[in-house]
Coordinates of C-alpha atoms (C1' of nucleotides) in Angstrom, one line a residue:
Chain A
M1 CA 4.2 26.6 21.2
A2 CA 3.2 23.0 21.8
Q3 CA 3.7 21.7 25.2
R4 CA 7.3 20.6 25.9
K5 CA 7.7 17.0 26.6
S6 CA 10.5 14.6 27.6
R7 CA 12.3 12.8 24.9
T8 CA 10.6 9.5 25.7
D9 CA 7.1 11.0 26.0
R10 CA 7.5 12.8 22.8
R11 CA 8.7 9.8 20.9
I12 CA 5.6 7.9 22.1
D13 CA 3.4 10.7 20.9
L14 CA 5.2 10.7 17.5
I15 CA 4.7 7.0 17.1
E16 CA 1.0 7.5 17.6
A17 CA 0.9 10.4 15.3
A18 CA 2.7 8.5 12.6
R19 CA 0.3 5.6 13.0
R20 CA -2.6 8.0 12.3
A21 CA -0.8 9.6 9.4
I22 CA -0.1 6.2 7.8
I23 CA -3.7 5.3 8.0
R24 CA -4.7 8.6 6.4
F25 CA -2.1 8.8 3.6
G26 CA -0.7 5.3 3.2
I27 CA 2.7 4.0 4.1
D28 CA 4.2 5.5 0.9
G29 CA 2.2 8.6 1.1
V30 CA 3.0 9.9 4.5
Q31 CA 5.0 13.1 4.8
L32 CA 6.9 14.7 7.6
S33 CA 4.3 17.4 7.7
H34 CA 1.5 14.9 8.1
V35 CA 3.1 13.4 11.1
A36 CA 3.9 16.8 12.5
E37 CA 0.3 18.0 12.1
E38 CA -1.1 14.8 13.7
A39 CA 1.3 15.4 16.6
G40 CA 0.6 19.1 16.9
L41 CA 4.2 20.0 16.2
T42 CA 6.3 21.4 13.3
S43 CA 8.3 19.3 10.9
G44 CA 11.5 20.5 12.6
A45 CA 10.4 19.0 15.9
V46 CA 9.6 15.7 14.4
L47 CA 13.0 15.7 12.7
Y48 CA 14.7 16.5 16.0
H49 CA 13.4 13.2 17.4
Y50 CA 13.5 11.2 14.2
P51 CA 16.1 12.5 11.8
D52 CA 14.9 9.7 9.5
L53 CA 11.2 9.5 8.8
S54 CA 11.3 5.9 7.6
E55 CA 12.6 4.8 11.0
L56 CA 9.6 6.4 12.7
L57 CA 7.3 4.7 10.3
V58 CA 8.8 1.3 11.0
E59 CA 8.5 2.0 14.7
A60 CA 4.9 3.0 14.3
Q61 CA 4.1 -0.1 12.3
H62 CA 5.9 -2.2 14.9
A63 CA 4.1 -0.6 17.8
G64 CA 0.7 -1.0 16.1
M65 CA 1.3 -4.7 15.4
E66 CA 2.4 -5.4 18.9
R67 CA -0.6 -3.6 20.3
F68 CA -2.9 -5.5 18.1
Y69 CA -1.4 -8.8 19.0
E70 CA -1.1 -8.2 22.7
Q71 CA -4.7 -7.1 22.8
R72 CA -5.8 -10.4 21.3
L73 CA -3.7 -12.3 23.8
R74 CA -5.1 -10.4 26.7
Q75 CA -8.7 -11.1 25.6
I76 CA -8.4 -14.8 25.5
A77 CA -6.2 -15.0 28.6
A78 CA -9.4 -14.3 30.6
L79 CA -11.1 -17.5 29.2
T80 CA -10.4 -21.1 29.8
D81 CA -13.0 -22.9 27.6
P82 CA -11.4 -23.7 24.2
V83 CA -14.7 -23.1 22.4
A84 CA -15.1 -19.7 23.9
K85 CA -11.4 -18.9 23.2
L86 CA -11.7 -19.9 19.6
V87 CA -14.8 -17.9 18.9
L88 CA -13.4 -14.8 20.7
T89 CA -10.1 -15.1 18.9
I90 CA -11.8 -15.2 15.5
R91 CA -13.8 -12.1 16.3
S92 CA -10.8 -10.2 17.7
G93 CA -8.9 -10.7 14.5
L94 CA -11.4 -8.9 12.4
P95 CA -11.9 -5.1 12.2
T96 CA -14.9 -3.6 13.9
G97 CA -15.7 -1.9 10.7
P98 CA -14.2 -0.3 7.6
L99 CA -12.5 2.4 9.7
D100 CA -10.9 0.1 12.3
P101 CA -7.5 1.7 12.8
D102 CA -5.6 -1.3 13.8
V103 CA -6.5 -3.3 10.8
R104 CA -6.2 -0.3 8.5
L105 CA -2.7 0.1 9.7
L106 CA -1.8 -3.6 9.1
N107 CA -3.3 -3.5 5.7
E108 CA -1.0 -0.7 4.7
L109 CA 1.8 -3.2 5.0
G110 CA 0.4 -5.7 2.5
G111 CA 1.9 -4.2 -0.6
A112 CA 4.9 -2.7 1.0
A113 CA 6.0 -6.0 2.4
G114 CA 6.7 -7.2 -1.1
R115 CA 9.1 -4.3 -1.7
N116 CA 10.6 -3.7 1.7
R117 CA 12.3 -6.5 3.6
V118 CA 11.8 -4.9 7.0
Y119 CA 8.0 -4.8 6.5
G120 CA 8.0 -8.3 5.1
V121 CA 9.7 -9.6 8.2
L122 CA 7.4 -7.7 10.6
L123 CA 4.3 -8.9 8.9
T124 CA 5.6 -12.5 8.6
S125 CA 6.4 -12.6 12.3
L126 CA 2.9 -11.3 13.2
Y127 CA 1.4 -14.0 11.1
D128 CA 3.4 -16.7 12.7
R129 CA 2.6 -15.6 16.2
Q130 CA -1.1 -15.4 15.4
V131 CA -0.9 -18.9 14.0
S132 CA 0.7 -20.1 17.3
M133 CA -2.1 -18.5 19.2
Y134 CA -4.7 -20.5 17.3
Q135 CA -2.6 -23.6 17.4
S136 CA -2.4 -23.7 21.2
I137 CA -6.2 -23.2 21.4
L138 CA -6.8 -26.1 19.0
D139 CA -4.3 -28.3 20.7
T140 CA -5.8 -27.8 24.1
G141 CA -9.3 -28.4 22.7
Q142 CA -8.2 -31.5 21.0
A143 CA -6.5 -32.8 24.2
L144 CA -9.7 -32.1 26.2
G145 CA -11.7 -34.0 23.6
V146 CA -13.7 -30.9 22.8
F147 CA -12.4 -30.6 19.2
R148 CA -12.0 -33.5 16.8
L149 CA -9.7 -31.9 14.2
T150 CA -9.9 -33.0 10.6
T151 CA -6.3 -32.1 9.9
D152 CA -3.2 -31.0 11.9
A153 CA -3.7 -28.0 14.1
L154 CA -0.9 -26.1 12.3
S155 CA -2.6 -26.2 8.9
I156 CA -5.9 -25.2 10.4
S157 CA -4.4 -22.4 12.3
R158 CA -2.6 -21.1 9.2
N159 CA -5.9 -21.1 7.4
L160 CA -7.7 -19.3 10.2
V161 CA -5.2 -16.5 10.3
A162 CA -5.3 -16.3 6.5
L163 CA -9.0 -16.0 6.6
E164 CA -8.9 -13.2 9.2
D165 CA -6.4 -11.3 7.1
A166 CA -8.3 -11.6 3.9
Y167 CA -11.6 -10.6 5.4
G168 CA -9.9 -7.7 7.1
Y169 CA -9.1 -6.4 3.6
R170 CA -12.6 -7.0 2.4
I171 CA -14.1 -5.1 5.2
T172 CA -11.8 -2.1 5.0
A173 CA -12.4 -2.0 1.3
R174 CA -16.1 -1.7 2.2
H175 CA -17.5 -4.9 0.6
P176 CA -21.2 -4.2 0.5
I177 CA -22.2 -7.6 1.9
I178 CA -19.3 -8.8 4.0
G179 CA -19.0 -6.9 7.2
P180 CA -17.6 -7.9 10.6
E181 CA -20.6 -10.2 11.4
E182 CA -20.6 -11.9 8.0
A183 CA -16.9 -12.4 8.0
A184 CA -17.0 -13.9 11.5
E185 CA -19.7 -16.3 10.4
L186 CA -17.7 -17.4 7.3
I187 CA -14.7 -18.1 9.4
L188 CA -16.7 -19.8 12.0
S189 CA -18.3 -22.1 9.4
Y190 CA -14.8 -23.2 8.5
A191 CA -13.9 -23.6 12.2
R192 CA -17.0 -25.7 12.8
T193 CA -16.1 -28.0 10.0
V194 CA -12.5 -28.6 11.0
T195 CA -13.1 -28.9 14.7
G196 CA -16.3 -31.0 14.6
N197 CA -17.7 -28.6 17.2
D198 CA -20.8 -26.4 16.9
L199 CA -18.9 -23.6 18.6
L200 CA -22.0 -22.5 20.4
H201 CA -21.3 -21.1 23.8
Chain B
M1 CA 13.5 10.1 -29.9
A2 CA 11.4 7.2 -29.0
Q3 CA 9.4 5.6 -31.7
R4 CA 6.2 7.4 -32.5
K5 CA 3.0 5.5 -31.9
S6 CA -0.7 6.0 -32.4
R7 CA -2.7 7.3 -29.5
T8 CA -4.2 3.9 -28.7
D9 CA -1.0 2.0 -29.0
R10 CA 0.8 4.4 -26.8
R11 CA -1.9 4.4 -24.2
I12 CA -1.6 0.6 -24.0
D13 CA 2.2 0.9 -23.6
L14 CA 1.7 3.4 -20.8
I15 CA -0.7 1.3 -19.0
E16 CA 1.9 -1.5 -19.0
A17 CA 4.6 0.8 -18.0
A18 CA 2.5 2.1 -15.1
R19 CA 1.8 -1.4 -14.0
R20 CA 5.5 -2.1 -13.7
A21 CA 6.2 1.2 -12.0
I22 CA 3.5 0.5 -9.4
I23 CA 5.0 -2.8 -8.6
R24 CA 8.4 -1.2 -8.2
F25 CA 7.5 1.8 -6.2
G26 CA 4.0 1.2 -4.8
I27 CA 0.7 2.7 -5.7
D28 CA 1.5 5.8 -3.6
G29 CA 5.1 5.9 -4.5
V30 CA 4.9 6.0 -8.3
Q31 CA 6.1 9.2 -10.0
L32 CA 5.6 10.5 -13.5
S33 CA 9.2 10.0 -14.2
H34 CA 9.0 6.3 -13.1
V35 CA 6.3 5.6 -15.6
A36 CA 8.1 7.6 -18.3
E37 CA 11.3 5.6 -17.7
E38 CA 9.5 2.3 -17.8
A39 CA 7.9 3.4 -21.1
G40 CA 11.1 4.8 -22.6
L41 CA 9.6 8.3 -22.9
T42 CA 9.9 11.6 -21.2
S43 CA 7.5 12.9 -18.5
G44 CA 6.1 15.3 -21.0
A45 CA 5.0 12.5 -23.3
V46 CA 3.3 10.7 -20.5
L47 CA 1.5 13.8 -19.6
Y48 CA 0.4 14.4 -23.1
H49 CA -1.5 11.1 -23.0
Y50 CA -2.6 11.2 -19.3
P51 CA -2.7 14.7 -18.0
D52 CA -3.7 13.1 -14.6
L53 CA -1.3 10.4 -13.4
S54 CA -3.9 9.0 -11.0
E55 CA -6.2 8.2 -13.9
L56 CA -3.4 6.2 -15.5
L57 CA -2.8 4.4 -12.3
V58 CA -6.4 3.4 -12.0
E59 CA -6.4 2.2 -15.6
A60 CA -3.3 0.2 -15.0
Q61 CA -4.8 -1.5 -11.9
H62 CA -8.0 -2.2 -13.8
A63 CA -6.2 -3.7 -16.7
G64 CA -4.0 -5.8 -14.4
M65 CA -7.0 -7.1 -12.6
E66 CA -8.9 -8.0 -15.7
R67 CA -6.0 -9.8 -17.2
F68 CA -5.5 -11.8 -14.0
Y69 CA -9.2 -12.7 -13.9
E70 CA -9.5 -13.5 -17.6
Q71 CA -6.4 -15.7 -17.5
R72 CA -7.9 -17.8 -14.7
L73 CA -11.2 -18.1 -16.6
R74 CA -9.3 -19.2 -19.7
Q75 CA -7.4 -21.9 -17.9
I76 CA -10.4 -23.6 -16.4
A77 CA -12.4 -23.3 -19.6
A78 CA -10.3 -26.0 -21.1
L79 CA -11.3 -28.5 -18.4
T80 CA -14.6 -30.2 -17.7
D81 CA -13.9 -32.3 -14.6
P82 CA -14.9 -30.3 -11.6
V83 CA -12.1 -31.8 -9.5
A84 CA -9.5 -30.8 -12.1
K85 CA -11.1 -27.4 -12.4
L86 CA -11.1 -26.8 -8.7
V87 CA -7.5 -27.8 -8.2
L88 CA -6.3 -25.8 -11.1
T89 CA -8.3 -22.8 -10.0
I90 CA -6.8 -22.9 -6.6
R91 CA -3.3 -23.0 -8.1
S92 CA -4.0 -20.2 -10.6
G93 CA -5.0 -17.9 -7.8
L94 CA -1.6 -18.1 -6.1
P95 CA 1.5 -16.2 -7.1
T96 CA 4.2 -18.3 -8.8
G97 CA 6.7 -16.8 -6.3
P98 CA 7.5 -13.7 -4.3
L99 CA 8.0 -11.7 -7.5
D100 CA 4.9 -12.7 -9.4
P101 CA 3.9 -9.4 -11.0
D102 CA 0.1 -10.0 -11.2
V103 CA -0.2 -10.7 -7.5
R104 CA 2.3 -8.0 -6.5
L105 CA 0.1 -5.5 -8.4
L106 CA -3.1 -6.6 -6.7
N107 CA -1.4 -6.5 -3.3
E108 CA -0.6 -2.9 -3.8
L109 CA -4.3 -2.2 -3.7
G110 CA -4.9 -3.7 -0.3
G111 CA -4.1 -0.7 1.8
A112 CA -5.2 1.9 -0.8
A113 CA -8.7 0.3 -1.1
G114 CA -9.4 1.5 2.4
R115 CA -8.6 5.1 1.5
N116 CA -9.7 5.3 -2.1
R117 CA -13.2 4.4 -3.1
V118 CA -12.3 3.7 -6.7
Y119 CA -9.7 1.1 -5.6
G120 CA -12.1 -0.3 -3.1
V121 CA -14.7 -0.9 -5.8
L122 CA -12.2 -2.4 -8.2
L123 CA -10.9 -4.8 -5.6
T124 CA -14.4 -5.7 -4.3
S125 CA -15.6 -6.5 -7.8
L126 CA -12.6 -8.7 -8.5
Y127 CA -13.3 -10.6 -5.3
D128 CA -16.9 -11.1 -6.1
R129 CA -16.2 -12.4 -9.6
Q130 CA -13.6 -14.9 -8.3
V131 CA -16.2 -16.1 -5.8
S132 CA -18.7 -16.7 -8.6
M133 CA -16.0 -18.6 -10.5
Y134 CA -15.6 -21.0 -7.6
Q135 CA -19.2 -21.2 -6.9
S136 CA -20.0 -22.4 -10.4
I137 CA -17.4 -25.1 -10.1
L138 CA -18.7 -26.3 -6.7
D139 CA -22.3 -26.2 -7.9
T140 CA -21.5 -28.3 -10.9
G141 CA -19.5 -30.8 -8.8
Q142 CA -22.3 -31.0 -6.3
A143 CA -24.9 -31.6 -9.1
L144 CA -22.7 -34.4 -10.5
G145 CA -22.4 -36.0 -7.2
V146 CA -18.6 -35.5 -7.2
F147 CA -18.7 -33.1 -4.3
R148 CA -20.7 -33.4 -1.1
L149 CA -20.5 -29.9 0.3
T150 CA -20.5 -29.4 4.0
T151 CA -22.0 -25.9 3.7
D152 CA -23.5 -23.7 1.0
A153 CA -21.3 -23.2 -2.1
L154 CA -21.3 -19.4 -1.6
S155 CA -19.7 -19.5 1.8
I156 CA -17.1 -22.0 0.7
S157 CA -16.3 -20.0 -2.4
R158 CA -15.8 -16.8 -0.3
N159 CA -13.5 -18.6 1.9
L160 CA -11.5 -20.1 -0.9
V161 CA -10.9 -16.7 -2.5
A162 CA -10.1 -15.3 0.9
L163 CA -7.5 -18.0 1.4
E164 CA -5.9 -17.3 -2.0
D165 CA -5.7 -13.6 -1.3
A166 CA -4.1 -14.1 2.1
Y167 CA -1.5 -16.6 0.9
G168 CA -0.8 -14.3 -1.9
Y169 CA 0.3 -11.7 0.6
R170 CA 2.3 -14.2 2.6
I171 CA 4.2 -15.4 -0.4
T172 CA 5.0 -12.0 -1.7
A173 CA 6.2 -11.0 1.8
R174 CA 8.6 -14.0 1.5
H175 CA 7.3 -16.1 4.3
P176 CA 10.2 -18.5 4.9
I177 CA 8.0 -21.6 4.9
I178 CA 4.9 -20.8 3.0
G179 CA 5.6 -20.8 -0.7
P180 CA 3.3 -21.5 -3.6
E181 CA 3.3 -25.2 -3.1
E182 CA 2.7 -25.0 0.6
A183 CA -0.1 -22.5 0.2
A184 CA -1.8 -24.6 -2.5
E185 CA -1.6 -27.6 -0.1
L186 CA -3.2 -25.6 2.7
I187 CA -6.0 -24.4 0.6
L188 CA -6.5 -27.9 -0.8
S189 CA -6.8 -29.3 2.6
Y190 CA -9.6 -26.9 3.2
A191 CA -11.2 -27.8 -0.1
R192 CA -10.9 -31.5 0.6
T193 CA -12.7 -31.1 3.9
V194 CA -15.6 -29.1 2.6
T195 CA -16.1 -31.0 -0.7
G196 CA -15.7 -34.5 0.8
N197 CA -13.5 -35.3 -2.2
D198 CA -9.8 -36.2 -2.1
L199 CA -9.1 -33.9 -5.0
L200 CA -6.7 -36.3 -6.6
H201 CA -6.6 -36.2 -10.3
Chain C
dT1 C1' 15.8 32.8 41.6
dA2 C1' 19.2 32.4 38.0
dG3 C1' 21.2 29.9 34.7
dC4 C1' 21.5 25.9 31.8
dC5 C1' 20.1 22.9 28.4
dA6 C1' 16.8 20.1 25.9
dT7 C1' 13.1 21.1 23.1
dT8 C1' 10.6 23.6 19.7
dT9 C1' 9.9 27.1 16.3
dG10 C1' 10.1 29.4 11.9
dA11 C1' 12.5 31.0 8.2
dA12 C1' 15.8 30.2 4.5
dG13 C1' 17.8 27.1 1.2
dG14 C1' 17.9 23.3 -1.7
dA15 C1' 16.4 19.1 -4.0
dG16 C1' 13.2 16.9 -6.7
dA17 C1' 9.0 16.4 -9.0
dA18 C1' 5.0 18.2 -11.6
dT19 C1' 3.5 21.3 -15.1
dT20 C1' 3.8 24.2 -19.1
dC21 C1' 4.9 25.1 -23.6
dA22 C1' 7.5 26.3 -27.8
dA23 C1' 10.1 23.8 -30.9
dA24 C1' 11.4 19.6 -33.2
dT25 C1' 10.2 15.4 -35.3
dA26 C1' 8.1 11.8 -37.9
dC27 C1' 4.1 9.6 -39.7
dG28 C1' -0.1 9.5 -42.7
dC29 C1' -2.1 11.2 -46.5
dA30 C1' -3.0 13.9 -50.6
Chain D
dT1 C1' 7.2 14.2 -52.8
dG2 C1' 5.6 17.5 -49.7
dC3 C1' 2.0 19.2 -46.5
dG4 C1' -0.5 18.9 -42.2
dT5 C1' -0.9 17.2 -37.9
dA6 C1' -0.3 14.3 -33.9
dT7 C1' 3.4 13.1 -31.0
dT8 C1' 7.5 13.8 -28.5
dT9 C1' 11.2 16.5 -26.6
dG10 C1' 13.6 19.4 -23.5
dA11 C1' 14.1 23.5 -21.1
dA12 C1' 11.9 26.9 -18.1
dT13 C1' 8.7 27.6 -14.3
dT14 C1' 6.3 26.5 -10.4
dC15 C1' 5.3 23.8 -6.6
dT16 C1' 6.0 20.8 -2.7
dC17 C1' 8.6 18.7 0.4
dC18 C1' 12.9 17.9 3.0
dT19 C1' 16.7 19.8 5.5
dT20 C1' 19.3 23.0 8.1
dC21 C1' 20.0 26.1 11.6
dA22 C1' 19.9 30.3 14.5
dA23 C1' 16.9 32.0 17.8
dA24 C1' 13.2 31.5 21.2
dT25 C1' 11.1 29.0 24.8
dG26 C1' 10.3 26.8 29.1
dG27 C1' 11.2 23.3 32.5
dC28 C1' 14.7 21.7 35.8
dT29 C1' 18.3 22.1 39.0
dA30 C1' 21.5 24.3 41.9

DNA sequence: TAGCCATTTGAAGGAGAATTCAAATACGCA
DNA sequence: TGCGTATTTGAATTCTCCTTCAAATGGCTA
């Protein structure tokens, strides 16, 4: 028998297991047994904690998104230079490679968000928060005279997040030419143009 | 009994039916019975033409992609002015609204392309062709002196397609602010900056 | 240490979907 | 018109997954 755990500990495990299962089988392809296997439990045990699988899936997606976002925030928190912040933020929004679990998870939502309101809201809220993240970097840089923005910071930020998203898809789909490095360079080329800064650091 | 049709006619119908079913239930959620219902047939009839549902789904995705791409090509073929071409191309890459079937279908592939090589290849090939489409418009504009590109046309084109893709997702996910118009304006703002052209026509 | 209770198992049942196939049907062609 | 055949149906079968639940398990507390 699998090790017994407290209600909260087990729920945390299950959310992690669901995350892995979604990546393997897709948000519409996950089955109770997939989650159970990933967690090292039986289907019954999963059902004991989550009588409704779809609720667990939402929680898994939510947790994955929060982790992704918090991680990005934490990385730039250590920096003060707007240039360094911007460059690092761009890189941290891209997958490390085709198998990057965080981005793979987010990508699963793309299609589902058009059919499922909950997923649509989740994804939209993540997008908006990432936009704010960029916006505050750009505003600061502008105020310090480091950036000379060609348009409003909001529009630029929206485009930056959009570019990250799109290249995340390209990379996980294994584009033969566009990998993490190439994508970063493409986004940076945009960022250089609109900030009027070489973004060397 | 449903009207009898020739092998080829029925296969065309089924591909259309599968396309609709994918949009409704997701690429990993479609069932034989969904396709059958959309086609006005029984599951047995579907199986008679496509013993393997997954092959039908691939064909449906392929057909949807080709149609989407051909449609865009056809639209710009009527124009000669690079500015008009560029503006129209940007608009034609965006969904008309959250329910746009062509984009909804493409979005279904996003996640699956990370798990399924066939879908990955399909999606990558569409991306590359769309990039070429933009590239030829930009090259022409540059040659005519209408555009003064800030970077190489290839990078700009990659970013333009990436932006379309990403805003396609945002729109189908029903972002409360970013609709077709707003997305077009965001992409145009990028295009203006990198072409040095106001893109008014 | 004994007993309680939350957690987990595993088997049984049931629902739903895929698959098979014999029979029915309608179209094309002689 | 009538034959032959490709297409479609619908029922039976099998398969897979979800759901339920009684029994087992093991940690916690008194």
